[in-house]
Tab-separated table of C-alpha atoms and ligand atoms in Angstrom:
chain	number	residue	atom	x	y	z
A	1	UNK	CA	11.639	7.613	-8.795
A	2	UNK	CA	8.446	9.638	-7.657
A	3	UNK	CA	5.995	9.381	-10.950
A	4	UNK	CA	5.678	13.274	-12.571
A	5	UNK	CA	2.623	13.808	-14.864
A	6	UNK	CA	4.545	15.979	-17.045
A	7	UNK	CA	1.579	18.270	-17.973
A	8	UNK	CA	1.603	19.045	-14.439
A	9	UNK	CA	3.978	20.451	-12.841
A	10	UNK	CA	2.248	22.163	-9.763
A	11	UNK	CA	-0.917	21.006	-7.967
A	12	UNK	CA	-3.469	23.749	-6.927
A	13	UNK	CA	-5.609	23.560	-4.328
A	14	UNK	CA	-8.645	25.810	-4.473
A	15	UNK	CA	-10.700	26.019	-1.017
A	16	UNK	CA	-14.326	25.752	-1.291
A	17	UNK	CA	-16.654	27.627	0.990
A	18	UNK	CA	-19.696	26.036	1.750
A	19	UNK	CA	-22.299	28.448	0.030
A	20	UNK	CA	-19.801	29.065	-2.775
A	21	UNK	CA	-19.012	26.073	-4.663
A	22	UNK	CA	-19.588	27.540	-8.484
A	23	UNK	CA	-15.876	28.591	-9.066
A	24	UNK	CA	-14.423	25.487	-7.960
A	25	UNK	CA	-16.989	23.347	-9.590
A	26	UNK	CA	-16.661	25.213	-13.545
A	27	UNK	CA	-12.913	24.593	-12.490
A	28	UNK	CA	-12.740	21.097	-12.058
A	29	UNK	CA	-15.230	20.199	-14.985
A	30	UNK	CA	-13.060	22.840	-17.429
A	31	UNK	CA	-10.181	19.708	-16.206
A	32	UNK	CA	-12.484	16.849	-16.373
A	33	UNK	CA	-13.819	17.930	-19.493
A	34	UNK	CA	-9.969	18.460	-20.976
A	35	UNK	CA	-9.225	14.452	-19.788
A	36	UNK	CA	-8.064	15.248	-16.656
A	37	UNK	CA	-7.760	13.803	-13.224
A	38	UNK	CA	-8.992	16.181	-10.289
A	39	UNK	CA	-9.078	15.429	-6.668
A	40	UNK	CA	-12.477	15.752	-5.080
A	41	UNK	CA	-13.969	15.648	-1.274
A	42	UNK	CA	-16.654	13.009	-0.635
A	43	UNK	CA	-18.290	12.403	2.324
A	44	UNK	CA	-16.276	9.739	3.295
A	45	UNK	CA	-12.688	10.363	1.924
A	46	UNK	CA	-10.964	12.631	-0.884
A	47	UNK	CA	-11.630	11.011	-4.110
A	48	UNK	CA	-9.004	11.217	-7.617
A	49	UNK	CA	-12.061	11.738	-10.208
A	50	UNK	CA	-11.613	11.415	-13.925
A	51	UNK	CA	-14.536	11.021	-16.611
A	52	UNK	CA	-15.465	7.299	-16.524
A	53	UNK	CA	-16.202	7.142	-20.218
A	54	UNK	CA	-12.853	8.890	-20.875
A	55	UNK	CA	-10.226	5.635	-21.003
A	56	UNK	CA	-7.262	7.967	-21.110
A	57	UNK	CA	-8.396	9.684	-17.933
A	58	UNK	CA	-9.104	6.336	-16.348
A	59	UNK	CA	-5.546	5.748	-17.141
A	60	UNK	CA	-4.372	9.070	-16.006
A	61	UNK	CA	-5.683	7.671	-12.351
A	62	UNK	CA	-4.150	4.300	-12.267
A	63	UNK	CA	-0.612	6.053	-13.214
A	64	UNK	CA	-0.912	9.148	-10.344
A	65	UNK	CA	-2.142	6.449	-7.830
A	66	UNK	CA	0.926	3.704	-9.098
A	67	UNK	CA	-2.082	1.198	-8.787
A	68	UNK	CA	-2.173	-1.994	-10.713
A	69	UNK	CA	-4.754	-2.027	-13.454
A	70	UNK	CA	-6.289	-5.155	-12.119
A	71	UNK	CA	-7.162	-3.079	-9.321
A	72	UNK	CA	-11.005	-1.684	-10.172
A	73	UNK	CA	-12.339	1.633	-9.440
A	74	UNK	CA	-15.746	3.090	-8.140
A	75	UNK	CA	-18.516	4.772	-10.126
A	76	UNK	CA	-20.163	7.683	-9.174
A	77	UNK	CA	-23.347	8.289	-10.465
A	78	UNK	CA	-25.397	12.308	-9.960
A	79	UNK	CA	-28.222	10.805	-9.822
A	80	UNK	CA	-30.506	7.328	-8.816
A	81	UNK	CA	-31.696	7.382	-12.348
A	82	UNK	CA	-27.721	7.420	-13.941
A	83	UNK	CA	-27.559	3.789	-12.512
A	84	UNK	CA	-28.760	2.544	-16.142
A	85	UNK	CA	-26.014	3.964	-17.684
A	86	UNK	CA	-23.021	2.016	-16.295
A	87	UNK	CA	-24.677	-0.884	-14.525
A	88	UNK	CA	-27.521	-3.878	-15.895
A	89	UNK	CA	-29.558	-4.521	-13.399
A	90	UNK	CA	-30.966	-8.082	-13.128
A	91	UNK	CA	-34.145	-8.215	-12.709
A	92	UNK	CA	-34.090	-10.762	-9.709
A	93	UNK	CA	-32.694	-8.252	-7.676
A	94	UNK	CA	-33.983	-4.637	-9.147
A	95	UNK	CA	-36.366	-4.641	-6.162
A	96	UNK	CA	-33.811	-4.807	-3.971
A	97	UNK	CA	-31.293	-2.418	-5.388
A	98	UNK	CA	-34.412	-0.145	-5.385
A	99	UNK	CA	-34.816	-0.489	-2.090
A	100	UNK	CA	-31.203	0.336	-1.151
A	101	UNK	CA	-30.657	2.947	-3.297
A	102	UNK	CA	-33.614	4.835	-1.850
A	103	UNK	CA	-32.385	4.262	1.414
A	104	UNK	CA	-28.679	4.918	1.330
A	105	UNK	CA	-28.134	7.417	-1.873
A	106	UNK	CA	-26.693	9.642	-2.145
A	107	UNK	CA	-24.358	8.147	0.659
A	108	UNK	CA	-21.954	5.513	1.556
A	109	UNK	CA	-22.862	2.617	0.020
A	110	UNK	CA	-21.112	0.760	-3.105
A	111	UNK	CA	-23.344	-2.041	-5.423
A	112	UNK	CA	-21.405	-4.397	-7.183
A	113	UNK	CA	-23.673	-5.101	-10.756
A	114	UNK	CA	-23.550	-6.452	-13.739
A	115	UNK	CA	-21.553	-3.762	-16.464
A	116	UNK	CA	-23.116	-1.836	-18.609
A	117	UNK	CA	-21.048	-1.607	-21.969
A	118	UNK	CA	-20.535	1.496	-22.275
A	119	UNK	CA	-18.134	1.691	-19.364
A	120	UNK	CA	-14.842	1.117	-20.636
A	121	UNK	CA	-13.352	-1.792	-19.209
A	122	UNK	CA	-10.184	-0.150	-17.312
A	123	UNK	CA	-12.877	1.028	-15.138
A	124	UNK	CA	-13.320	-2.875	-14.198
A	125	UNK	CA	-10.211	-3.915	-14.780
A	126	UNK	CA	-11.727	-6.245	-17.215
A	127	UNK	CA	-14.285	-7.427	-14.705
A	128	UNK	CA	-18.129	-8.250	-16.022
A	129	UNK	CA	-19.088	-6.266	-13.318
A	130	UNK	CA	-19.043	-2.660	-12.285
A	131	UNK	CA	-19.157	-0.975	-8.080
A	132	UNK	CA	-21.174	2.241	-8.225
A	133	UNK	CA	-22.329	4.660	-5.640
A	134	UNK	CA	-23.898	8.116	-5.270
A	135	UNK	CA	-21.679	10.226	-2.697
A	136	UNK	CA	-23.541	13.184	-0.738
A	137	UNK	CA	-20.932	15.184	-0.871
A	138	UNK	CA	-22.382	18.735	-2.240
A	139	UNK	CA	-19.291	19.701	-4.360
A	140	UNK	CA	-18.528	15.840	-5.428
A	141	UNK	CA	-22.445	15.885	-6.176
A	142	UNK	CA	-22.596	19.105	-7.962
A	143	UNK	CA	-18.715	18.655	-9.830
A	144	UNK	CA	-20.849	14.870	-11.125
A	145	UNK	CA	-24.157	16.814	-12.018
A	146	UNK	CA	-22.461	19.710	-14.007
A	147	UNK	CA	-20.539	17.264	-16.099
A	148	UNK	CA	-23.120	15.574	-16.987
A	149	UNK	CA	-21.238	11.889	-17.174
A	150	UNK	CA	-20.408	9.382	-14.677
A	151	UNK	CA	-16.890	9.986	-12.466
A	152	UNK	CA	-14.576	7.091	-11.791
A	153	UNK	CA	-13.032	7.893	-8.442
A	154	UNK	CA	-10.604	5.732	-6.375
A	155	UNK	CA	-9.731	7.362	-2.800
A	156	UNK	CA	-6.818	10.117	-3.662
A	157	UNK	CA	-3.555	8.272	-2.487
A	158	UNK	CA	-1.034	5.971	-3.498
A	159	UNK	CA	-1.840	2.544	-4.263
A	160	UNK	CA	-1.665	0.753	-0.484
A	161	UNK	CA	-1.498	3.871	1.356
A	162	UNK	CA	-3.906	5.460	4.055
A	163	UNK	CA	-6.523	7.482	2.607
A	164	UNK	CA	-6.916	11.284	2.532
A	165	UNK	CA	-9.575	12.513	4.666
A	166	UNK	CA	-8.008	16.224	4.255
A	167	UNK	CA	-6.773	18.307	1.478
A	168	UNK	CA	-3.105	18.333	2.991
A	169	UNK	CA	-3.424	14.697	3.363
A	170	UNK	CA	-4.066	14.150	-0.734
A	171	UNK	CA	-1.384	16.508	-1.375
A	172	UNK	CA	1.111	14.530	0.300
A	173	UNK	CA	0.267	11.713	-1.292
A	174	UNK	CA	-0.552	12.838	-5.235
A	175	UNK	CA	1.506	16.797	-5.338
A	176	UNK	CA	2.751	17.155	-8.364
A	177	UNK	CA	1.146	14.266	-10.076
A	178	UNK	CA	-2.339	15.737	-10.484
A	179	UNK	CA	-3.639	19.419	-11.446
A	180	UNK	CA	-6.292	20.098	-8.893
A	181	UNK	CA	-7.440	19.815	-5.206
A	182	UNK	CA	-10.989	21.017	-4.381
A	183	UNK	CA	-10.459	21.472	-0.155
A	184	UNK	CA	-14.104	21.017	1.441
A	185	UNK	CA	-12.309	20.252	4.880
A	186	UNK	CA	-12.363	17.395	6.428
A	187	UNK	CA	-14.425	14.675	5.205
A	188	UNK	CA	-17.928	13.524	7.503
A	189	UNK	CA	-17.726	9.955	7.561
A	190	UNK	CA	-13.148	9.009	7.681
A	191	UNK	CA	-13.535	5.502	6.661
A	192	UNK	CA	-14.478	4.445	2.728
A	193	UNK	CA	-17.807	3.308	1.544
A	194	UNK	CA	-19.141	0.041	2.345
A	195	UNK	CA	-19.449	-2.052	-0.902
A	196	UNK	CA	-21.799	-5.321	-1.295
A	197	UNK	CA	-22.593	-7.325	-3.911
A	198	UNK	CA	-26.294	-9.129	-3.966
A	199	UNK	CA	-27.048	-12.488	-4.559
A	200	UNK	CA	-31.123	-12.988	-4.861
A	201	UNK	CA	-33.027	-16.071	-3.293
A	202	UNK	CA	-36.255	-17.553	-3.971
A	203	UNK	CA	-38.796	-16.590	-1.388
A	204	UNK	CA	-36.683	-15.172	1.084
A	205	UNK	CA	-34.736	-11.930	1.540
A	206	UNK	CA	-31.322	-11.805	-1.032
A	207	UNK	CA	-27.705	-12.767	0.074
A	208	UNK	CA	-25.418	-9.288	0.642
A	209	UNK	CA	-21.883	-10.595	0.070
A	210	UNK	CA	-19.607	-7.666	2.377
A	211	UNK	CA	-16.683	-6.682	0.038
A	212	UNK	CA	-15.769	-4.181	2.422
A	213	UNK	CA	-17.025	-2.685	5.653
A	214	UNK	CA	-17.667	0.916	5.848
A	215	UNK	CA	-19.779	3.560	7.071
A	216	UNK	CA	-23.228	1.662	6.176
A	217	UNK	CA	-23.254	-0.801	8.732
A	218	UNK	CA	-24.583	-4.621	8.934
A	219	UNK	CA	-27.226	-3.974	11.784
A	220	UNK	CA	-28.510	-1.254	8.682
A	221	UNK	CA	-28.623	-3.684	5.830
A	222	UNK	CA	-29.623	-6.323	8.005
A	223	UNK	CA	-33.321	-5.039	7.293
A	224	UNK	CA	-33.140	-5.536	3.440
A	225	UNK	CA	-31.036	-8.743	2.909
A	226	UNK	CA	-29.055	-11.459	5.222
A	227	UNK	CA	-25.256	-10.422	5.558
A	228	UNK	CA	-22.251	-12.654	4.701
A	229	UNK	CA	-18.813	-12.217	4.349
A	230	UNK	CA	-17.367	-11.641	1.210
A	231	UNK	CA	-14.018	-13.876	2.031
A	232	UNK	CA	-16.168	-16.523	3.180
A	233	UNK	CA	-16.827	-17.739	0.289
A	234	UNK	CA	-13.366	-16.694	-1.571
A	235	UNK	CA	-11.135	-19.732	-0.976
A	236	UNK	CA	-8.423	-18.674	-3.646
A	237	UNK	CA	-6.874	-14.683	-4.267
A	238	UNK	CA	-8.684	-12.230	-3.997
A	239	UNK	CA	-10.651	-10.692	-6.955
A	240	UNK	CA	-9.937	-6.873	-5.954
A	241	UNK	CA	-6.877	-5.327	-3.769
A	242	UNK	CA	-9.139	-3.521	-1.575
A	243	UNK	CA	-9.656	-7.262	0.044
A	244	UNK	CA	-5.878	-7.854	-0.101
A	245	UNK	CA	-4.863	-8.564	3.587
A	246	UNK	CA	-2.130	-5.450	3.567
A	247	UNK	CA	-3.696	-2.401	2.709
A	248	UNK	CA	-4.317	1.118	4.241
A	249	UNK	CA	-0.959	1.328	5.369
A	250	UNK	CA	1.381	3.794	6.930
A	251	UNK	CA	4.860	3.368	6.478
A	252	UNK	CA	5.716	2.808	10.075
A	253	UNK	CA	4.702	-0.901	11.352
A	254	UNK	CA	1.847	-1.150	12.916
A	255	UNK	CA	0.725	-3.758	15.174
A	256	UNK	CA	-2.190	-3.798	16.342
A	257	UNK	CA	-2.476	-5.855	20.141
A	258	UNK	CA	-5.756	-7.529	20.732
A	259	UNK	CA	-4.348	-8.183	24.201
A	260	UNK	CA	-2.533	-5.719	26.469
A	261	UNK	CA	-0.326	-8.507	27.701
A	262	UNK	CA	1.792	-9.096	24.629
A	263	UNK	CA	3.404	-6.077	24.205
A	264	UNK	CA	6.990	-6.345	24.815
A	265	UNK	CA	8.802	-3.649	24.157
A	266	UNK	CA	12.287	-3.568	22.752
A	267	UNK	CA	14.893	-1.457	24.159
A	268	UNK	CA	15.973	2.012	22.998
A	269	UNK	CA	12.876	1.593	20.293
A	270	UNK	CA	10.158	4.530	19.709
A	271	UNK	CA	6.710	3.520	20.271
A	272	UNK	CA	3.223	5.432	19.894
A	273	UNK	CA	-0.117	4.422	20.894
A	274	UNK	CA	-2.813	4.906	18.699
A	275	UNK	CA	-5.149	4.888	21.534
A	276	UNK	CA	-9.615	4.717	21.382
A	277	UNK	CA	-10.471	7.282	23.907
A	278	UNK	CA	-6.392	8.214	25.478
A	279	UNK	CA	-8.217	7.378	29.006
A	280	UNK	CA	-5.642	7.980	31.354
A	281	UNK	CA	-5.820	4.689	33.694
A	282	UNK	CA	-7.013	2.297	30.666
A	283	UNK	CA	-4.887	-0.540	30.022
A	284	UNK	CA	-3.316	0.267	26.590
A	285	UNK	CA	-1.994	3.679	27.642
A	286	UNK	CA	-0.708	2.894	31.172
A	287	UNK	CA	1.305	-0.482	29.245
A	288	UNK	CA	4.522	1.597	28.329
A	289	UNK	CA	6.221	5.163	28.498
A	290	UNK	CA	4.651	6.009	24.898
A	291	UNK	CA	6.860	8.334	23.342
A	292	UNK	CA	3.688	9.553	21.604
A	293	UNK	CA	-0.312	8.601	22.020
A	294	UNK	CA	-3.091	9.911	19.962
A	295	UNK	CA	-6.289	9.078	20.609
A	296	UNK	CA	-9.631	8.352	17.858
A	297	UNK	CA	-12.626	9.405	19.753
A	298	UNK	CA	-10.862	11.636	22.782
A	299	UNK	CA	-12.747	11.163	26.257
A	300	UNK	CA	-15.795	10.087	25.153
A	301	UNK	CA	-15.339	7.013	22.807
A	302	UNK	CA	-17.969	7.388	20.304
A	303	UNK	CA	-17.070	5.418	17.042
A	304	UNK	CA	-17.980	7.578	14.327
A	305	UNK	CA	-15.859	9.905	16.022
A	306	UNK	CA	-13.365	7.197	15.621
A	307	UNK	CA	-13.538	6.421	12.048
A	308	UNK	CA	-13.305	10.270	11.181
A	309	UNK	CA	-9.888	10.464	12.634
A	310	UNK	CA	-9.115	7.454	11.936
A	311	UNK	CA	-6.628	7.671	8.704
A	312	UNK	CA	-6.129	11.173	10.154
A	313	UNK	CA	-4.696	9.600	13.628
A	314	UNK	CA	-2.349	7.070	11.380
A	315	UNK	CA	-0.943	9.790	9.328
A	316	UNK	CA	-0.169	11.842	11.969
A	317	UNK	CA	1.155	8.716	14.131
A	318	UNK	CA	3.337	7.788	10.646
A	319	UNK	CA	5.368	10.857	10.843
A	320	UNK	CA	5.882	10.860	14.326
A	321	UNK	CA	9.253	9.238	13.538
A	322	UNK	CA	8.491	6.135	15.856
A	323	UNK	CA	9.865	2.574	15.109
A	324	UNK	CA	6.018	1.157	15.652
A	325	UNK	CA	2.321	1.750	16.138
A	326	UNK	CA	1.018	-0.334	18.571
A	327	UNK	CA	-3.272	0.049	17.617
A	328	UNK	CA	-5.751	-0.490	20.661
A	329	UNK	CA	-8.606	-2.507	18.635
A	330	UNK	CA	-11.999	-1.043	19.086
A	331	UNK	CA	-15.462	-3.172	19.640
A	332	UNK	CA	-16.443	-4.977	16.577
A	333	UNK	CA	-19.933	-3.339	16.364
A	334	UNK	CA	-21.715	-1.166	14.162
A	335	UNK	CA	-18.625	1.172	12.511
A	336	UNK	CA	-16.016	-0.352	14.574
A	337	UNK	CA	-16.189	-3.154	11.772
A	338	UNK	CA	-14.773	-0.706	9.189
A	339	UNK	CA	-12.338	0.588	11.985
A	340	UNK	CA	-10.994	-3.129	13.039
A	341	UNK	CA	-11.003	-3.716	9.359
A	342	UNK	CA	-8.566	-1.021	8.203
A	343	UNK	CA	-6.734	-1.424	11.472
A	344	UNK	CA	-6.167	-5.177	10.725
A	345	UNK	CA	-5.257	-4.498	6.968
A	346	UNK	CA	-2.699	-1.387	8.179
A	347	UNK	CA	-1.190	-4.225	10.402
A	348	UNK	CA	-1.071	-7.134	8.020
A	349	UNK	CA	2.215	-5.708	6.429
A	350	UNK	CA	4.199	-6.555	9.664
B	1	TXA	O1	-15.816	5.716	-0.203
B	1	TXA	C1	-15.316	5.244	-1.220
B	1	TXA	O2	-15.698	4.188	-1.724
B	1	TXA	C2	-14.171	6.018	-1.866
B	1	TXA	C3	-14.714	7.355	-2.396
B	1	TXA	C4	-13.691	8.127	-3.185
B	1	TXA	O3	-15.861	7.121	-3.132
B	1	TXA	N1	-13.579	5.276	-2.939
B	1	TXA	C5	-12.798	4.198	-2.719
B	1	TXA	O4	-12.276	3.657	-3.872
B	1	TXA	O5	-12.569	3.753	-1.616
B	1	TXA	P1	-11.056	2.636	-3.878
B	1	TXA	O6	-10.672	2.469	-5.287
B	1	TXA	O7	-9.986	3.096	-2.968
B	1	TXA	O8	-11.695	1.316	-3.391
B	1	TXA	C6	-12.615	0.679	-4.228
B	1	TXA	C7	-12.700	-0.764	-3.917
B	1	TXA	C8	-11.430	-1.488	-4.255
B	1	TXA	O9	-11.113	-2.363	-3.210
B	1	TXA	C9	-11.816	-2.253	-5.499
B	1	TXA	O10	-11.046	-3.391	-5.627
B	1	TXA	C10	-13.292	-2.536	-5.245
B	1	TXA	O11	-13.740	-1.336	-4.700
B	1	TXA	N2	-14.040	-2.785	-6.484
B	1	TXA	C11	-14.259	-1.933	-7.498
B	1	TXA	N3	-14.955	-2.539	-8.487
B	1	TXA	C12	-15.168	-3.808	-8.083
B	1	TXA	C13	-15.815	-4.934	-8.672
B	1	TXA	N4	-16.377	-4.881	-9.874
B	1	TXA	N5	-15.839	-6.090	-7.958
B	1	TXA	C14	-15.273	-6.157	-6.738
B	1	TXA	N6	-14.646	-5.129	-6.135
B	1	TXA	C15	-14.583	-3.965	-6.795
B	2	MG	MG1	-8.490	3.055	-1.689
């Protein structure tokens, strides 16, 4: 049975212009404020916000979402100078997350750190640690700076699910569970943050452990640390789902062919392509009859293109009624890391 928050028993969805963002920012702090869960654009997908200091909103987000509490959520922080607040910084590496902070907040990028205690440990699900970020959204920004207090914010769907990059998008996933939508259109960046953790060394440039690829890219960081994988070092289960092999996933199997050559089709079965660029004589979309092919980055290619439409391209692909997805895989460079990775994770259920 679908979970009903049963103070809620319609969602609203208030549009946002982009020189008038008062009304819908007193609006979601009058629900904030009130312990309650509101769903709010960032620049990289819709977020499910509720007062991080507020336990029994945390809660509220874990229950709309159906996600396990040892799953932790995301900080966000108004301001460079709110990092004290929820996180301790060491000080081996408070040059560093200087450094980083300066040059990616407000933005994409997530720091694993030591907790502050003040942050109620739902937030961390337990953990000793605590991911924060700054988004550059405007309204996420100003909804975080009029309410004065941190905002816990997981990306607005169900636990497992593709992400919202679009009002409609949230509402099919959380309508009816949750009070509020602010719509700020589509979101700029499609895939989530990238989130690191930092390990310092002794005369030489700190480790950057990669939780998760994302819209801050390696060949960026490279300049402040030395980049290794997260699962590298992880030879038991993961600590947090968002590593967990199937994630991001549509309902419809995906699979996503590294090589053109081992697609056979089954009779009578529905396929769609979810194509890079749709080019008319490439390999992937001259393979089959497609009963359906959408394309990322249309014509031209360009990955951030891709990773905008990404979850958008899935969704769409999802309810297209098709027994299977068949994913052309991108070039592993620069944002097509965050792209393969969510493709491979959308896959990993099949
Ligand atoms: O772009 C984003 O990061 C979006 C927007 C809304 O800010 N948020 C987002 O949150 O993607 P979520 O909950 O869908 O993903 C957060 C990831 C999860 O994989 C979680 O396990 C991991 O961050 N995480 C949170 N706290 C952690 C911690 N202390 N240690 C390791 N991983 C952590
Ligand atoms: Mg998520």
């Amino acid at each position: 049975m679908l979970w009903q928050n049963p103070c809620v028993p319609e969602t609203r969805i208030l549009e946002v212009a982009d020189d008038e963002i008062k009304d819908a920012v007193v609006a979601a702090c009058a629900l904030l404020r009130a312990g309650e869960i509101v769903a709010l654009p960032t620049e990289t997908v819709y977020g499910l916000a509720a007062d991080a200091f507020n336990p029994a909103a945390v809660a509220k987000v874990f229950a709309a979402k159906e996600r396990p509490s040892f799953d932790p959520l995301i900080i966000h922080i108004a301001a460079r100078g709110d990092l004290k607040n929820v996180a301790i910084v060491p000080d081996d590496i408070a040059e560093t997350v200087d450094k980083l902070t300066k040059a990616f907040w407000p933005g994409p990028l997530t720091l694993i750190l030591p907790k502050h205690p003040a942050v109620p440990d739902l937030v961390s699900s337990g953990l000793p640690t605590v991911a924060v970020r700054q988004s550059a959204h405007p309204v996420f920004r100003a909804v975080n700076k009029e309410l004065g207090r941190p905002l816990a914010a997981p990306s607005a769907n169900r636990f497992g699910r593709i992400s919202p990059t679009s009002a409609s998008a949230v509402m099919k996933e959380l309508g009816g569970r949750i009070p509020l939508i602010v719509d700020a259109g589509a979101c700029a960046e499609g895939v989530e943050s990238t989130i690191i953790s930092i390990e310092p060394r002794v005369g030489k440039k700190p480790i950057f452990r990669l939780h998760r690829a994302g819209p801050i890219t390696k060949e960026q960081l490279q300049e402040f640390g030395k980049i290794e994988k997260f699962r590298e070092i992880q030879a038991t289960a993961p600590q947090a789902p968002g590593q967990l092999a199937s994630h991001y996933a549509p309902l419809t199997p995906l699979i996503l062919l590294e090589n053109p050559a081992d697609f056979v089709p089954e009779t009578g079965k529905k396929y769609g392509l979810l194509s890079y660029t749709g080019d008319d004589d490439g390999p992937y979309v001259t393979l089959h009859d497609w009963d359906v092919i959408e394309s990322l980055s249309p014509g031209s290619g360009k990955l951030a293109e891709a990773a905008i439409r990404l979850f958008f391209v899935m969704r769409l692909l999802d309810e297209a009624g098709l027994d299977a997805i068949i994913a052309e895989p991108v070039s592993e460079t620069g944002l097509g890391v965050a792209i393969m990775d969510r493709l491979r994770r959308a896959a990993a259920n099949f």
